[in-house]
């Protein structure tokens, strides 16, 4: 343990040093890698370098339109030649294969070069942008005009078309809410058309159009988004304070916290019995302060630190050392508290509250912006450096059910808190709030969104320390409490039974029949997910539960040779989880 503590202290000191220096990182690799300019076949990667099924996404070719007319030509080509087609931006942060056509025989349309159009209507408080425009590019343009975008995701490495397609969100129950698609007032789609119409056409869909609630959150299944119109507000500032507290009242006060703080969220570290309440509200533009929020997890990291952190975690996994993971968690949480998780009053954090313009407080991702000559830093999850590798589970609960979920997780945690240290190494449970939406694939009631990240092994056949704990938490969320999976995140098993969770799914399917009758923009994965046939979930076979591609019902779905057998849950007994059986997983093996 002494070596581990020394390494953790070194990591902490490096984090503090990062706060005092201007850091640049290796720019992320382009998600679409093609031969011969796209004519020789292409492979699509997500930003983590690995899909849920660990299989490459291959396509026949790719095209890079620069104008709306070129988008029309690309869709017309696919339609005329009866090719499946999907869209990808210069970013690629979806975890499921939403952007992957079937079987290697489809084509991809990249919007990476379709991102120059930003038209701001200051009088009408609206902005219309090309779908390929990056979120940071949009935010900066809007702020320069003295306006603000009220909602956006925390991570800015997304395109406008991509973020509204997948339900991306921040956190708010106020106004239009925290989901960006609820701030959309118009969408232009390029869709298949009859031969007499040139095989493709543009449809403009406004708020009063019957197709609007399908088009503003569409998973890329209706056509290619060309342009998006978003509502704006007069420019404003935000004031943020983080309060590190005991978690004993979390289930009692989360709702009042959301109602009292316009942009509030909560980060829960179960193993440390700690809840961090984010007090986050708008203040007048003339308020003193020029702060920013450069979230620690999205800053450029030393490649050496990222690789060392991964190596330590792998060693602790292999030795089944839960106490070592708890030491990591305590160190990381302590560092976050010391530097306010990336809040800065100026160059560094000097104290609460931190006040700054909306555009500098709402989204971050500084590891994205880097000169190519820097070879010593990167985003921590960049697959080229073999740094962090993790799962991200995201469950969306009706607010009325969330307190009982917390109580159940606490019961599981209290059997042995050490088994929750693995999630606290990352970001614990990030709890955010989104408002009820009229979008067919949105949330029908005010909801609570919970994200949690946890270790992923280097290969599909390697079980994880406390694997059963996270499978039970997942199944509590999506099974017992009927939470909906975030469309762009999650392991495949989370999407089982999703059809029954969306009362307006039939209306979305009808809109799809109208706009894409030949299913040009469908894949087996997306169609199975929408149809509720769980095609996204693997047919049960040897080891399928190890990476969440199925829920085990037999020991062979786990890893009997390595001591992992299919057992019932400890708190949610209807759950079926892969548990290490040579000794109880709720006994530390340090």
PDB file of N, CA and C in Angstrom, residues 495-499 524-537:
ATOM      1  N   UNK A 495     -30.801  -1.291 -22.905  1.00  0.00           N
ATOM      2  CA  UNK A 495     -31.843  -0.958 -23.868  1.00  0.00           C
ATOM      3  C   UNK A 495     -32.911  -2.039 -23.997  1.00  0.00           C
ATOM      4  N   UNK A 496     -32.764  -3.138 -23.289  1.00  0.00           N
ATOM      5  CA  UNK A 496     -33.784  -4.172 -23.330  1.00  0.00           C
ATOM      6  C   UNK A 496     -35.115  -3.645 -22.799  1.00  0.00           C
ATOM      7  N   UNK A 497     -36.187  -3.868 -23.536  1.00  0.00           N
ATOM      8  CA  UNK A 497     -37.518  -3.456 -23.087  1.00  0.00           C
ATOM      9  C   UNK A 497     -37.787  -1.969 -23.183  1.00  0.00           C
ATOM     10  N   UNK A 498     -36.967  -1.240 -23.943  1.00  0.00           N
ATOM     11  CA  UNK A 498     -37.120   0.222 -23.984  1.00  0.00           C
ATOM     12  C   UNK A 498     -38.437   0.631 -24.638  1.00  0.00           C
ATOM     13  N   UNK A 499     -38.986  -0.192 -25.512  1.00  0.00           N
ATOM     14  CA  UNK A 499     -40.229   0.163 -26.210  1.00  0.00           C
ATOM     15  C   UNK A 499     -41.352   0.476 -25.228  1.00  0.00           C
ATOM     16  N   UNK A 524     -29.877  -2.485 -37.994  1.00  0.00           N
ATOM     17  CA  UNK A 524     -30.429  -3.528 -37.140  1.00  0.00           C
ATOM     18  C   UNK A 524     -30.422  -3.121 -35.684  1.00  0.00           C
ATOM     19  N   UNK A 525     -29.370  -2.408 -35.283  1.00  0.00           N
ATOM     20  CA  UNK A 525     -29.260  -1.977 -33.883  1.00  0.00           C
ATOM     21  C   UNK A 525     -30.359  -0.986 -33.534  1.00  0.00           C
ATOM     22  N   UNK A 526     -30.499   0.057 -34.346  1.00  0.00           N
ATOM     23  CA  UNK A 526     -31.487   1.084 -34.007  1.00  0.00           C
ATOM     24  C   UNK A 526     -32.909   0.567 -34.166  1.00  0.00           C
ATOM     25  N   UNK A 527     -33.167  -0.213 -35.199  1.00  0.00           N
ATOM     26  CA  UNK A 527     -34.509  -0.744 -35.395  1.00  0.00           C
ATOM     27  C   UNK A 527     -34.904  -1.690 -34.269  1.00  0.00           C
ATOM     28  N   UNK A 528     -33.965  -2.539 -33.854  1.00  0.00           N
ATOM     29  CA  UNK A 528     -34.259  -3.460 -32.764  1.00  0.00           C
ATOM     30  C   UNK A 528     -34.524  -2.735 -31.463  1.00  0.00           C
ATOM     31  N   UNK A 529     -33.765  -1.675 -31.231  1.00  0.00           N
ATOM     32  CA  UNK A 529     -33.936  -0.902 -30.012  1.00  0.00           C
ATOM     33  C   UNK A 529     -35.313  -0.248 -29.989  1.00  0.00           C
ATOM     34  N   UNK A 530     -35.703   0.382 -31.098  1.00  0.00           N
ATOM     35  CA  UNK A 530     -36.995   1.061 -31.171  1.00  0.00           C
ATOM     36  C   UNK A 530     -38.149   0.061 -31.156  1.00  0.00           C
ATOM     37  N   UNK A 531     -37.937  -1.087 -31.774  1.00  0.00           N
ATOM     38  CA  UNK A 531     -38.992  -2.100 -31.833  1.00  0.00           C
ATOM     39  C   UNK A 531     -39.153  -2.848 -30.511  1.00  0.00           C
ATOM     40  N   UNK A 532     -38.210  -2.640 -29.589  1.00  0.00           N
ATOM     41  CA  UNK A 532     -38.292  -3.326 -28.312  1.00  0.00           C
ATOM     42  C   UNK A 532     -37.886  -4.775 -28.384  1.00  0.00           C
ATOM     43  N   UNK A 533     -37.207  -5.148 -29.477  1.00  0.00           N
ATOM     44  CA  UNK A 533     -36.803  -6.534 -29.639  1.00  0.00           C
ATOM     45  C   UNK A 533     -35.425  -6.800 -29.061  1.00  0.00           C
ATOM     46  N   UNK A 534     -34.827  -5.746 -28.484  1.00  0.00           N
ATOM     47  CA  UNK A 534     -33.520  -5.854 -27.856  1.00  0.00           C
ATOM     48  C   UNK A 534     -32.475  -6.409 -28.797  1.00  0.00           C
ATOM     49  N   UNK A 535     -32.555  -6.023 -30.068  1.00  0.00           N
ATOM     50  CA  UNK A 535     -31.523  -6.442 -31.013  1.00  0.00           C
ATOM     51  C   UNK A 535     -30.171  -5.874 -30.635  1.00  0.00           C
ATOM     52  N   UNK A 536     -30.206  -4.783 -29.842  1.00  0.00           N
ATOM     53  CA  UNK A 536     -28.950  -4.218 -29.363  1.00  0.00           C
ATOM     54  C   UNK A 536     -28.271  -5.144 -28.372  1.00  0.00           C
ATOM     55  N   UNK A 537     -29.043  -6.032 -27.763  1.00  0.00           N
ATOM     56  CA  UNK A 537     -28.497  -6.945 -26.766  1.00  0.00           C
ATOM     57  C   UNK A 537     -28.099  -8.246 -27.447  1.00  0.00           C
TER      58      UNK A 537
END
